[in-house]
Coordinates of C-alpha atoms in Angstrom, one line a residue:
M159 CA -52.4 -1.0 -65.6
L160 CA -54.2 -3.3 -68.1
Q161 CA -56.3 -0.8 -69.9
D162 CA -55.1 -2.0 -73.3
Q163 CA -55.2 -5.8 -72.4
F164 CA -59.0 -6.3 -72.7
D165 CA -58.6 -9.3 -75.1
N166 CA -56.0 -11.0 -72.9
L167 CA -58.2 -10.6 -69.8
E168 CA -61.1 -12.0 -71.8
K169 CA -58.9 -15.1 -72.6
H170 CA -57.8 -15.5 -69.0
T171 CA -61.3 -15.4 -67.6
Q172 CA -62.4 -17.9 -70.2
W173 CA -59.5 -20.2 -69.2
G174 CA -60.6 -19.9 -65.5
L175 CA -64.1 -21.0 -66.4
D176 CA -62.7 -23.9 -68.5
F177 CA -60.6 -25.0 -65.6
L178 CA -63.7 -24.9 -63.3
D179 CA -65.5 -27.1 -65.8
K180 CA -62.5 -29.4 -65.9
Y181 CA -62.5 -29.8 -62.1
A182 CA -66.3 -30.4 -62.3
K183 CA -65.7 -33.2 -64.8
F184 CA -63.0 -34.7 -62.4
V185 CA -65.5 -34.6 -59.5
K186 CA -68.2 -36.3 -61.6
E187 CA -65.9 -39.1 -62.6
R188 CA -64.7 -39.6 -59.0
L189 CA -68.3 -39.6 -58.0
E190 CA -69.1 -42.4 -60.5
I191 CA -66.1 -44.3 -59.2
E192 CA -67.3 -44.2 -55.6
Q193 CA -70.8 -45.2 -56.7
N194 CA -69.5 -48.2 -58.8
Y195 CA -67.1 -49.2 -56.0
A196 CA -69.9 -49.2 -53.4
K197 CA -72.2 -51.1 -55.8
Q198 CA -69.5 -53.7 -56.5
L199 CA -68.8 -54.1 -52.8
R200 CA -72.5 -54.7 -52.0
N201 CA -72.7 -57.2 -54.8
L202 CA -69.7 -59.0 -53.5
V203 CA -71.1 -59.2 -50.0
K204 CA -74.5 -60.4 -51.4
K205 CA -72.6 -63.1 -53.4
F206 CA -70.8 -64.5 -50.4
C207 CA -73.4 -64.1 -47.7
P208 CA -75.0 -67.4 -46.6
K209 CA -78.4 -68.3 -47.9
R210 CA -81.0 -68.3 -45.2
S211 CA -83.1 -71.0 -47.0
S212 CA -82.9 -73.4 -44.1
K213 CA -81.7 -73.5 -40.5
E214 CA -79.3 -76.3 -41.3
E215 CA -77.2 -73.9 -43.4
E216 CA -76.7 -71.4 -40.6
P217 CA -73.1 -71.0 -39.7
R218 CA -71.9 -72.6 -36.5
F219 CA -68.1 -72.5 -36.8
T220 CA -66.4 -69.4 -35.3
S221 CA -64.3 -69.0 -38.5
C222 CA -67.5 -68.9 -40.6
M223 CA -69.3 -66.5 -38.2
A224 CA -66.2 -64.3 -38.2
F225 CA -66.2 -64.2 -42.0
Y226 CA -69.9 -63.3 -42.1
N227 CA -69.3 -60.6 -39.6
I228 CA -66.6 -59.3 -41.8
L229 CA -69.1 -59.3 -44.7
N230 CA -71.5 -57.3 -42.6
E231 CA -68.8 -54.8 -41.8
L232 CA -67.8 -54.6 -45.4
N233 CA -71.5 -53.9 -46.3
D234 CA -71.4 -51.0 -43.8
Y235 CA -68.2 -49.9 -45.4
A236 CA -69.9 -49.9 -48.8
G237 CA -72.6 -47.8 -47.3
Q238 CA -70.0 -45.2 -46.2
R239 CA -68.6 -45.1 -49.7
E240 CA -72.1 -44.3 -50.9
V241 CA -72.3 -41.5 -48.3
V242 CA -69.0 -40.1 -49.7
A243 CA -70.4 -40.2 -53.2
E244 CA -73.6 -38.5 -52.1
E245 CA -71.7 -35.9 -50.2
I246 CA -69.4 -35.2 -53.2
G247 CA -72.4 -35.1 -55.5
H248 CA -74.5 -32.6 -53.5
R249 CA -71.8 -30.5 -51.8
V250 CA -69.2 -30.3 -54.5
Y251 CA -70.4 -31.3 -58.0
A252 CA -73.8 -29.6 -57.8
E253 CA -72.4 -26.4 -56.4
I254 CA -69.6 -26.3 -59.0
M255 CA -72.0 -26.7 -61.8
K256 CA -74.4 -24.1 -60.4
Y257 CA -71.5 -21.6 -59.8
S258 CA -70.0 -22.2 -63.2
Y259 CA -73.3 -21.3 -64.8
E260 CA -73.6 -18.1 -62.8
L261 CA -70.0 -17.1 -63.5
K262 CA -70.5 -17.6 -67.3
A263 CA -73.5 -15.3 -67.2
E264 CA -71.6 -12.7 -65.1
R265 CA -68.6 -12.8 -67.3
K266 CA -70.7 -12.3 -70.4
S267 CA -72.3 -9.3 -68.8
H268 CA -69.0 -7.7 -67.9
L269 CA -67.5 -8.3 -71.3
Q270 CA -70.5 -6.9 -73.0
E271 CA -70.2 -3.8 -70.9
G272 CA -66.5 -3.4 -71.8
R273 CA -67.3 -3.9 -75.5
R274 CA -70.0 -1.3 -75.4
A275 CA -67.6 1.2 -73.8
Q276 CA -65.0 0.4 -76.5
Q277 CA -67.5 0.8 -79.3
Y278 CA -68.7 4.1 -77.9
L279 CA -65.1 5.3 -77.7
D280 CA -64.5 4.2 -81.3
I281 CA -67.6 6.1 -82.4
C282 CA -66.3 9.2 -80.7
L283 CA -63.0 8.7 -82.4
K284 CA -64.6 8.4 -85.8
Q285 CA -66.6 11.6 -85.2
M286 CA -63.5 13.5 -84.2
D287 CA -61.6 12.1 -87.1
S288 CA -64.4 13.1 -89.5
S289 CA -64.5 16.6 -88.2
K290 CA -60.8 16.9 -88.4
K291 CA -60.7 15.8 -92.0
K292 CA -63.6 18.2 -92.8
F293 CA -61.6 21.0 -91.1
E294 CA -58.5 20.1 -93.1
R295 CA -60.5 20.1 -96.4
E296 CA -62.2 23.4 -95.7
C297 CA -58.9 25.0 -94.9
R298 CA -57.5 23.8 -98.2
E299 CA -60.5 25.2 -100.0
A300 CA -60.2 28.5 -98.2
E301 CA -56.5 28.6 -99.1
K302 CA -57.3 28.1 -102.8
A303 CA -60.0 30.8 -102.6
Q304 CA -57.4 33.1 -101.1
Q305 CA -54.9 32.4 -103.9
T306 CA -57.6 32.9 -106.5
F307 CA -58.7 36.2 -105.0
E308 CA -55.1 37.5 -104.8
R309 CA -54.4 36.5 -108.4
L310 CA -57.5 38.3 -109.8
D311 CA -56.9 41.3 -107.5
N312 CA -53.4 41.7 -108.9
D313 CA -54.5 41.1 -112.5
T314 CA -55.1 44.4 -114.3
N315 CA -57.1 42.6 -117.0
A316 CA -59.5 41.1 -114.5
T317 CA -62.9 42.7 -114.3
K318 CA -64.3 44.2 -111.1
S319 CA -67.1 41.6 -111.0
D320 CA -64.6 38.8 -111.2
V321 CA -62.7 40.2 -108.3
E322 CA -65.8 40.8 -106.3
K323 CA -67.0 37.2 -107.0
A324 CA -63.6 35.8 -105.9
K325 CA -63.7 37.9 -102.7
Q326 CA -67.1 36.5 -101.9
Q327 CA -65.9 33.0 -102.5
L328 CA -62.9 33.6 -100.2
N329 CA -65.2 34.9 -97.4
L330 CA -67.5 31.8 -97.8
R331 CA -64.6 29.4 -97.6
T332 CA -63.0 31.2 -94.7
H333 CA -66.3 31.0 -92.8
M334 CA -66.8 27.3 -93.6
A335 CA -63.2 26.7 -92.4
D336 CA -63.9 28.5 -89.2
E337 CA -67.1 26.4 -88.6
S338 CA -65.3 23.1 -89.3
K339 CA -62.6 24.3 -87.0
N340 CA -65.0 24.9 -84.2
E341 CA -66.7 21.5 -84.9
Y342 CA -63.3 19.7 -84.9
A343 CA -62.3 21.4 -81.6
A344 CA -65.6 20.3 -80.0
Q345 CA -65.3 16.7 -81.3
L346 CA -61.7 16.6 -80.2
Q347 CA -62.6 17.8 -76.7
N348 CA -65.5 15.3 -76.5
Y349 CA -63.3 12.4 -77.6
N350 CA -60.6 13.3 -75.1
A351 CA -63.1 13.4 -72.3
E352 CA -64.7 10.0 -73.4
Q353 CA -61.2 8.5 -73.8
H354 CA -60.3 9.6 -70.3
K355 CA -63.6 8.3 -69.0
H356 CA -63.1 5.0 -70.8
F357 CA -59.5 4.3 -69.6
Y358 CA -59.9 5.7 -66.1
I359 CA -63.4 4.9 -65.1
V360 CA -65.4 2.5 -67.4
I361 CA -62.7 -0.1 -68.3
P362 CA -61.1 -0.1 -64.8
Q363 CA -64.6 -0.8 -63.4
V364 CA -65.1 -3.7 -65.9
Y365 CA -61.7 -5.1 -65.1
K366 CA -62.5 -4.8 -61.4
H367 CA -65.6 -6.8 -61.8
L368 CA -63.7 -9.4 -63.8
Q369 CA -61.0 -9.6 -61.2
E370 CA -63.6 -10.0 -58.4
M371 CA -65.3 -12.7 -60.4
D372 CA -62.0 -14.6 -61.0
E373 CA -61.0 -14.3 -57.4
R374 CA -64.4 -15.7 -56.3
R375 CA -63.9 -18.5 -58.8
T376 CA -60.5 -19.3 -57.1
V377 CA -62.0 -19.1 -53.6
K378 CA -64.9 -21.4 -54.8
L379 CA -62.3 -23.9 -56.1
S380 CA -60.5 -23.8 -52.7
E381 CA -63.8 -24.5 -50.9
C382 CA -64.6 -27.4 -53.2
Y383 CA -61.2 -28.9 -52.6
K384 CA -61.8 -28.7 -48.9
G385 CA -65.3 -30.0 -49.2
F386 CA -64.0 -32.9 -51.3
A387 CA -61.6 -33.8 -48.5
D388 CA -64.3 -33.2 -45.8
A389 CA -66.6 -35.7 -47.5
E390 CA -64.0 -38.4 -47.1
R391 CA -63.0 -37.3 -43.6
K392 CA -66.5 -37.4 -42.2
V393 CA -66.8 -41.1 -42.8
I394 CA -63.3 -42.0 -41.4
P395 CA -64.6 -42.7 -37.9
I396 CA -67.3 -45.0 -39.1
I397 CA -64.9 -46.7 -41.5
S398 CA -62.5 -47.1 -38.6
K399 CA -65.2 -48.8 -36.6
C400 CA -65.9 -51.1 -39.6
L401 CA -62.2 -52.0 -39.8
E402 CA -62.1 -52.5 -36.0
G403 CA -65.1 -54.8 -36.3
M404 CA -63.3 -56.8 -38.9
V405 CA -60.3 -57.2 -36.5
Q406 CA -62.6 -58.2 -33.7
A407 CA -64.2 -60.8 -35.9
A408 CA -60.8 -62.1 -36.7
K409 CA -60.0 -62.3 -33.0
S410 CA -63.2 -64.2 -32.3
V411 CA -62.1 -67.2 -34.2
D412 CA -61.7 -70.1 -31.7
E413 CA -60.1 -73.2 -33.2
R414 CA -61.0 -75.3 -30.1
R415 CA -64.6 -74.4 -30.3
D416 CA -64.7 -75.2 -34.0
S417 CA -63.1 -78.6 -33.3
Q418 CA -65.7 -79.2 -30.5
I419 CA -68.5 -78.4 -33.0
V420 CA -67.1 -80.9 -35.4
V421 CA -66.9 -83.5 -32.6
D422 CA -70.5 -82.8 -31.5
C423 CA -71.8 -82.8 -35.0
F424 CA -70.3 -86.1 -36.1
K425 CA -70.1 -87.9 -32.8
S426 CA -72.1 -91.1 -33.2
G427 CA -71.7 -92.7 -29.8
F428 CA -70.3 -95.9 -31.5
E429 CA -66.9 -97.4 -30.8
P430 CA -64.5 -98.2 -33.6
P431 CA -64.6 -101.9 -34.5
G432 CA -62.1 -104.0 -32.6
D433 CA -59.5 -106.5 -34.0
F434 CA -60.7 -109.9 -35.0
P435 CA -59.7 -112.5 -32.3
F436 CA -57.4 -115.3 -33.1
E437 CA -59.3 -118.7 -33.3
D438 CA -56.9 -121.5 -32.4
Y439 CA -58.4 -124.7 -33.9
S440 CA -55.3 -126.7 -33.0
Q441 CA -55.8 -126.4 -29.2
H442 CA -57.8 -129.7 -29.2
I443 CA -55.0 -131.5 -30.9
Y444 CA -51.9 -130.3 -29.0
R445 CA -53.6 -129.9 -25.6
T446 CA -51.3 -131.1 -22.8
V447 CA -52.3 -131.5 -19.1
S448 CA -50.0 -130.2 -16.5
D449 CA -51.6 -130.2 -13.1
G450 CA -50.4 -127.7 -10.4
T451 CA -48.7 -125.3 -12.8
I452 CA -49.5 -121.8 -13.9
S453 CA -49.7 -122.8 -17.5
T454 CA -52.7 -125.0 -16.7
T455 CA -55.5 -124.1 -19.1
K456 CA -58.1 -122.1 -17.2
P457 CA -61.7 -121.8 -18.2
E458 CA -62.5 -118.5 -19.8
V459 CA -65.1 -116.4 -18.1
T460 CA -66.4 -114.8 -21.3
R461 CA -66.3 -116.1 -24.8
I462 CA -67.1 -113.7 -27.5
D463 CA -68.6 -115.3 -30.6
P464 CA -66.8 -113.8 -33.6
K465 CA -70.0 -113.9 -35.6
I466 CA -71.7 -111.8 -32.9
T467 CA -68.7 -109.4 -32.9
M468 CA -68.8 -109.1 -36.6
G469 CA -72.5 -108.5 -36.7
K470 CA -72.3 -105.8 -34.2
A471 CA -69.3 -104.2 -35.7
K472 CA -71.0 -104.1 -39.1
G473 CA -74.1 -102.6 -37.6
K474 CA -72.4 -99.7 -35.9
L475 CA -71.7 -96.3 -37.3
W476 CA -68.7 -94.1 -36.4
L477 CA -66.9 -91.0 -37.7
F478 CA -65.1 -92.6 -40.6
G479 CA -67.9 -95.1 -41.5
K480 CA -70.7 -94.8 -44.1
K481 CA -74.1 -93.4 -43.3
P482 CA -76.9 -95.9 -43.3
K483 CA -79.0 -96.0 -46.5
G484 CA -82.8 -95.8 -46.5
P485 CA -85.5 -93.2 -45.6
A486 CA -85.2 -91.2 -42.4
L487 CA -87.5 -92.4 -39.6
E488 CA -89.7 -90.2 -37.5
D489 CA -88.0 -91.1 -34.3
F490 CA -84.5 -90.8 -35.8
S491 CA -83.7 -94.3 -34.8
H492 CA -81.7 -94.6 -38.0
L493 CA -79.2 -92.2 -36.5
P494 CA -76.4 -92.9 -34.0
P495 CA -77.5 -92.4 -30.3
E496 CA -75.8 -89.0 -29.9
Q497 CA -77.1 -87.6 -33.2
R498 CA -80.5 -89.0 -32.4
R499 CA -80.6 -87.3 -29.0
K500 CA -79.6 -83.9 -30.6
K501 CA -82.2 -84.2 -33.4
L502 CA -85.0 -85.1 -30.9
Q503 CA -84.0 -82.2 -28.6
Q504 CA -84.0 -79.8 -31.5
R505 CA -87.5 -81.0 -32.5
I506 CA -88.8 -80.7 -29.0
D507 CA -87.5 -77.1 -28.7
E508 CA -89.2 -76.2 -32.0
L509 CA -92.4 -77.8 -30.9
N510 CA -92.3 -76.0 -27.6
R511 CA -91.9 -72.7 -29.5
E512 CA -94.8 -73.5 -31.7
L513 CA -96.9 -74.5 -28.7
Q514 CA -96.1 -71.2 -27.0
K515 CA -97.2 -69.3 -30.1
E516 CA -100.5 -71.2 -30.2
I517 CA -101.0 -70.6 -26.4
D518 CA -100.4 -66.9 -26.9
Q519 CA -102.8 -66.8 -29.8
K520 CA -105.4 -68.7 -27.7
E521 CA -105.1 -66.1 -24.9
A522 CA -105.4 -63.2 -27.4
L523 CA -108.5 -64.8 -28.9
N524 CA -110.1 -65.3 -25.5
K525 CA -109.4 -61.7 -24.6
M526 CA -110.9 -60.5 -27.8
K527 CA -114.0 -62.7 -27.2
D528 CA -114.4 -61.2 -23.7
V529 CA -114.2 -57.7 -25.3
Y530 CA -116.9 -58.7 -27.9
E531 CA -119.1 -60.1 -25.1
K532 CA -118.9 -56.9 -23.1
S533 CA -119.2 -54.6 -26.1
P534 CA -121.3 -56.4 -28.8
Q535 CA -121.0 -53.4 -31.1
M536 CA -117.3 -54.2 -31.6
G537 CA -117.9 -57.7 -33.0
D538 CA -119.7 -61.0 -32.8
P539 CA -118.1 -63.3 -30.1
S540 CA -119.4 -66.4 -32.0
S541 CA -117.3 -65.5 -35.0
L542 CA -114.1 -66.3 -33.0
Q543 CA -115.2 -69.7 -31.9
P544 CA -114.0 -71.6 -35.0
K545 CA -110.5 -70.0 -34.7
I546 CA -110.4 -70.8 -30.9
A547 CA -111.4 -74.4 -31.6
E548 CA -108.7 -74.7 -34.3
T549 CA -106.1 -73.2 -31.9
M550 CA -107.2 -75.7 -29.2
S551 CA -106.8 -78.5 -31.6
N552 CA -103.4 -77.4 -32.6
I553 CA -102.3 -77.1 -29.0
E554 CA -103.5 -80.6 -28.3
K555 CA -101.7 -82.0 -31.3
L556 CA -98.5 -80.2 -30.4
R557 CA -98.6 -81.5 -26.8
M558 CA -99.1 -85.0 -28.0
E559 CA -96.2 -84.6 -30.5
I560 CA -94.0 -83.2 -27.7
Q561 CA -94.9 -86.1 -25.4
K562 CA -94.1 -88.6 -28.1
N563 CA -90.7 -87.0 -28.8
E564 CA -89.9 -86.7 -25.1
A565 CA -90.6 -90.4 -24.7
W566 CA -88.1 -91.1 -27.5
L567 CA -85.6 -88.7 -25.9
S568 CA -86.0 -90.4 -22.5
E569 CA -85.4 -93.8 -24.2
V570 CA -82.1 -92.5 -25.6
E571 CA -81.0 -90.7 -22.4
G572 CA -82.1 -93.7 -20.3
K573 CA -79.3 -95.7 -21.9
V574 CA -76.8 -93.3 -20.4
A575 CA -78.4 -93.6 -16.9
Q576 CA -78.5 -97.4 -17.2
R577 CA -74.9 -97.5 -18.2
S578 CA -73.9 -95.4 -15.2
E579 CA -76.0 -97.6 -13.0
R580 CA -74.4 -100.7 -14.4
R581 CA -71.0 -99.2 -13.8
H582 CA -71.7 -98.4 -10.1
S583 CA -73.3 -101.9 -9.6
T584 CA -70.2 -103.5 -11.1
E585 CA -68.0 -101.6 -8.8
A586 CA -70.1 -102.5 -5.8
N587 CA -70.1 -106.2 -6.7
H588 CA -66.4 -106.0 -7.3
L589 CA -65.8 -104.5 -3.8
V590 CA -67.9 -107.2 -2.1
A591 CA -66.2 -110.0 -4.0
Q592 CA -62.7 -108.7 -3.5
G593 CA -63.1 -106.9 -0.1
R594 CA -61.0 -104.0 -1.4
E595 CA -57.9 -106.2 -1.1
S596 CA -54.9 -106.2 -3.3
P597 CA -55.3 -108.3 -6.5
E598 CA -52.4 -110.4 -5.3
G599 CA -54.8 -111.8 -2.5
S600 CA -57.1 -113.3 -5.2
Y601 CA -54.4 -114.6 -7.5
T602 CA -52.8 -118.0 -6.8
E603 CA -51.0 -120.6 -8.7
D604 CA -52.8 -123.4 -6.9
A605 CA -55.2 -125.1 -9.3
N606 CA -57.4 -126.3 -6.4
Q607 CA -58.0 -122.7 -5.3
E608 CA -58.7 -121.7 -8.9
G609 CA -61.2 -124.5 -9.1
R610 CA -63.2 -123.0 -6.2
I611 CA -64.3 -120.1 -8.5
Q612 CA -66.8 -121.4 -11.0
P613 CA -66.8 -119.6 -14.4
Q614 CA -70.0 -117.7 -15.0
P615 CA -71.4 -117.9 -18.5
S616 CA -71.9 -114.8 -20.5
I617 CA -75.6 -114.0 -20.8
H618 CA -76.8 -111.6 -23.4
T619 CA -79.9 -109.7 -22.4
E620 CA -81.9 -106.8 -23.9
F621 CA -80.0 -104.5 -21.5
D622 CA -76.7 -105.7 -23.0
D623 CA -77.9 -104.8 -26.5
E624 CA -78.8 -101.4 -25.4
F625 CA -75.5 -101.0 -23.6
D626 CA -73.6 -102.0 -26.7
D627 CA -75.4 -99.4 -28.7
D628 CA -74.7 -96.6 -26.2
D629 CA -71.8 -94.3 -26.3
P630 CA -68.5 -96.0 -25.1
L631 CA -66.3 -94.2 -22.6
P632 CA -63.4 -92.5 -24.4
A633 CA -60.0 -94.0 -24.1
I634 CA -57.7 -91.9 -22.0
G635 CA -54.6 -94.1 -22.5
H636 CA -53.4 -97.7 -23.0
C637 CA -51.8 -100.4 -20.9
K638 CA -49.8 -103.6 -21.3
A639 CA -50.4 -106.6 -19.1
I640 CA -47.3 -107.5 -17.1
Y641 CA -48.8 -110.6 -15.6
P642 CA -51.8 -112.8 -16.6
F643 CA -55.1 -112.4 -14.7
D644 CA -58.0 -114.8 -14.5
G645 CA -60.8 -112.2 -14.1
N646 CA -63.2 -114.8 -12.7
N647 CA -65.2 -112.4 -10.4
E648 CA -68.0 -110.3 -11.8
G649 CA -66.9 -106.9 -13.2
T650 CA -63.3 -108.0 -13.7
L651 CA -61.6 -108.5 -17.0
A652 CA -59.3 -111.5 -17.9
M653 CA -56.0 -110.7 -19.6
K654 CA -53.0 -112.4 -20.9
E655 CA -49.4 -111.5 -20.3
G656 CA -48.3 -108.9 -22.9
E657 CA -51.8 -108.1 -24.0
V658 CA -52.4 -104.4 -24.9
M659 CA -55.7 -102.8 -23.8
Y660 CA -57.3 -99.3 -23.7
I661 CA -57.6 -97.4 -20.4
I662 CA -61.0 -95.9 -19.9
E663 CA -61.0 -95.1 -16.2
E664 CA -58.0 -94.4 -13.9
D665 CA -57.3 -96.1 -10.6
K666 CA -59.5 -94.4 -7.9
G667 CA -57.1 -95.5 -5.1
D668 CA -58.5 -99.0 -4.6
G669 CA -55.9 -100.7 -6.7
W670 CA -58.1 -101.4 -9.7
T671 CA -58.1 -99.8 -13.2
R672 CA -60.9 -100.0 -15.8
A673 CA -59.8 -101.2 -19.2
R674 CA -61.3 -102.2 -22.5
K675 CA -60.0 -104.9 -24.9
Q676 CA -59.8 -104.6 -28.7
N677 CA -63.0 -106.5 -29.1
G678 CA -64.9 -104.1 -26.9
E679 CA -65.0 -106.1 -23.7
E680 CA -64.7 -103.9 -20.6
G681 CA -63.9 -104.6 -16.9
Y682 CA -61.5 -104.0 -14.0
V683 CA -57.9 -105.3 -13.8
P684 CA -55.3 -105.0 -11.0
T685 CA -53.3 -101.8 -11.4
S686 CA -50.1 -103.5 -10.2
Y687 CA -50.5 -106.1 -13.0
I688 CA -50.3 -103.6 -15.9
D689 CA -48.0 -100.9 -17.3
V690 CA -50.2 -97.8 -17.8
T691 CA -49.5 -95.0 -20.3
L692 CA -52.0 -92.1 -20.3
E693 CA -52.4 -89.8 -23.4
K694 CA -51.3 -86.2 -22.9
N695 CA -54.4 -84.8 -24.7
S696 CA -56.8 -87.0 -22.8
K697 CA -57.9 -84.0 -20.6
G698 CA -58.7 -80.5 -21.8
A699 CA -57.8 -81.0 -25.4
V700 CA -60.3 -81.9 -28.1
T701 CA -59.5 -84.6 -30.5
Y702 CA -61.5 -86.2 -33.3
I703 CA -60.8 -89.8 -32.2

């Protein structure tokens, strides 16, 4: 039993409350850490999120979109940390602080009750001790009176009055001693009863209350520990989804798609400038005539003026070239064909969206006008007329703008159609001229036969200029001429032995392959006259060339 350990129990209960306050301080600091962590995560996401100031800055690459998706998931993750902080604050910290306040008040009440019981017992002890001392003192005085009476009674010289007086004093003291004896006995009995009540009823009851309070404090701590963990465990499924979203964002990165975006973004439709042709000024000096031989100089079908080649090469824009300087034009004619087509298509889409909005607004105004006409109390129909007129004007302006941009777009796309038409026309003329025969049937070493085919001069027309500005067909390989070829027929390409050219169209089974020279000249050559090498990444793979 701990009846005599009141002070130690008081210290223990105080330690329990201090420990509760210590845990509350820990929860508060953890709460602040969660709040600051969530705030810093949100600031980090805000710092690295793209600015939505213009549509041009919107992410297009899968790697960028994946990163921004990860930022969104991280922002949701920060929200879950805020949920954890809020849960800890309301379910743990607030309850601990409230419970600590209640326990302190309860402990104070129980301790005051124990102190009052101890004080009352001390008072009873003092009263009993006082009555005991009085009884002891009265007994000594009675004993002295007894001795005095016996001495005077035995003294022959003592007077009768002195003896009588001593006897009366003895009786008085004896009576007082008896009264103090009775009082002491009563106080002793009362103290023993109070002491028994104190140690067996009052103090055990106080200790029981303190024990229950301390046990409830321990249980509350256990519940708070669990609630602290539950606050974290509740958000685990959502946090797992955030992390899963980050993984999915990482898996969504497509390097081929990003490469294709780069190609589509910077593809100009121009061809890289070709090599400068060698100009042999000595051929007029050392020319020799040898009739009937293969080495006889043959007239060239097409002569490309280096100045023209240089001018066109300088005027073209390609991936590694510089952008043209000067203000942007309304029809984007300052851009390469492919970029111009994209810009025009984007503008037409935007204008169509604006036109649809204006049309919807016009229909809404007309409906409102009909309502006003049927129910004049709701509004004046004439008040809507200015707005309707303004909407009609906007619709007309937008339609004119769309027509103008569509005309420019048709002009750009018409080049592709003309180019395709020209290619098919060339193939048809080539089939008529050659009769789908092997190129060996058109090649001869006889100078007379060669003289039957008159060279056709190269005529530059407006169509040729547009064709030159159009997107060239991509090279799918290269070839090397094994034999020389005149290329006198329309659509064919002359070549020299050992000359290297680009392959832009494979043999379709008719014995002819479409090739392009370094200077940009294109045409068909006999497949049996060349050694063809196709690029491995010419089909399916995306390259920046």
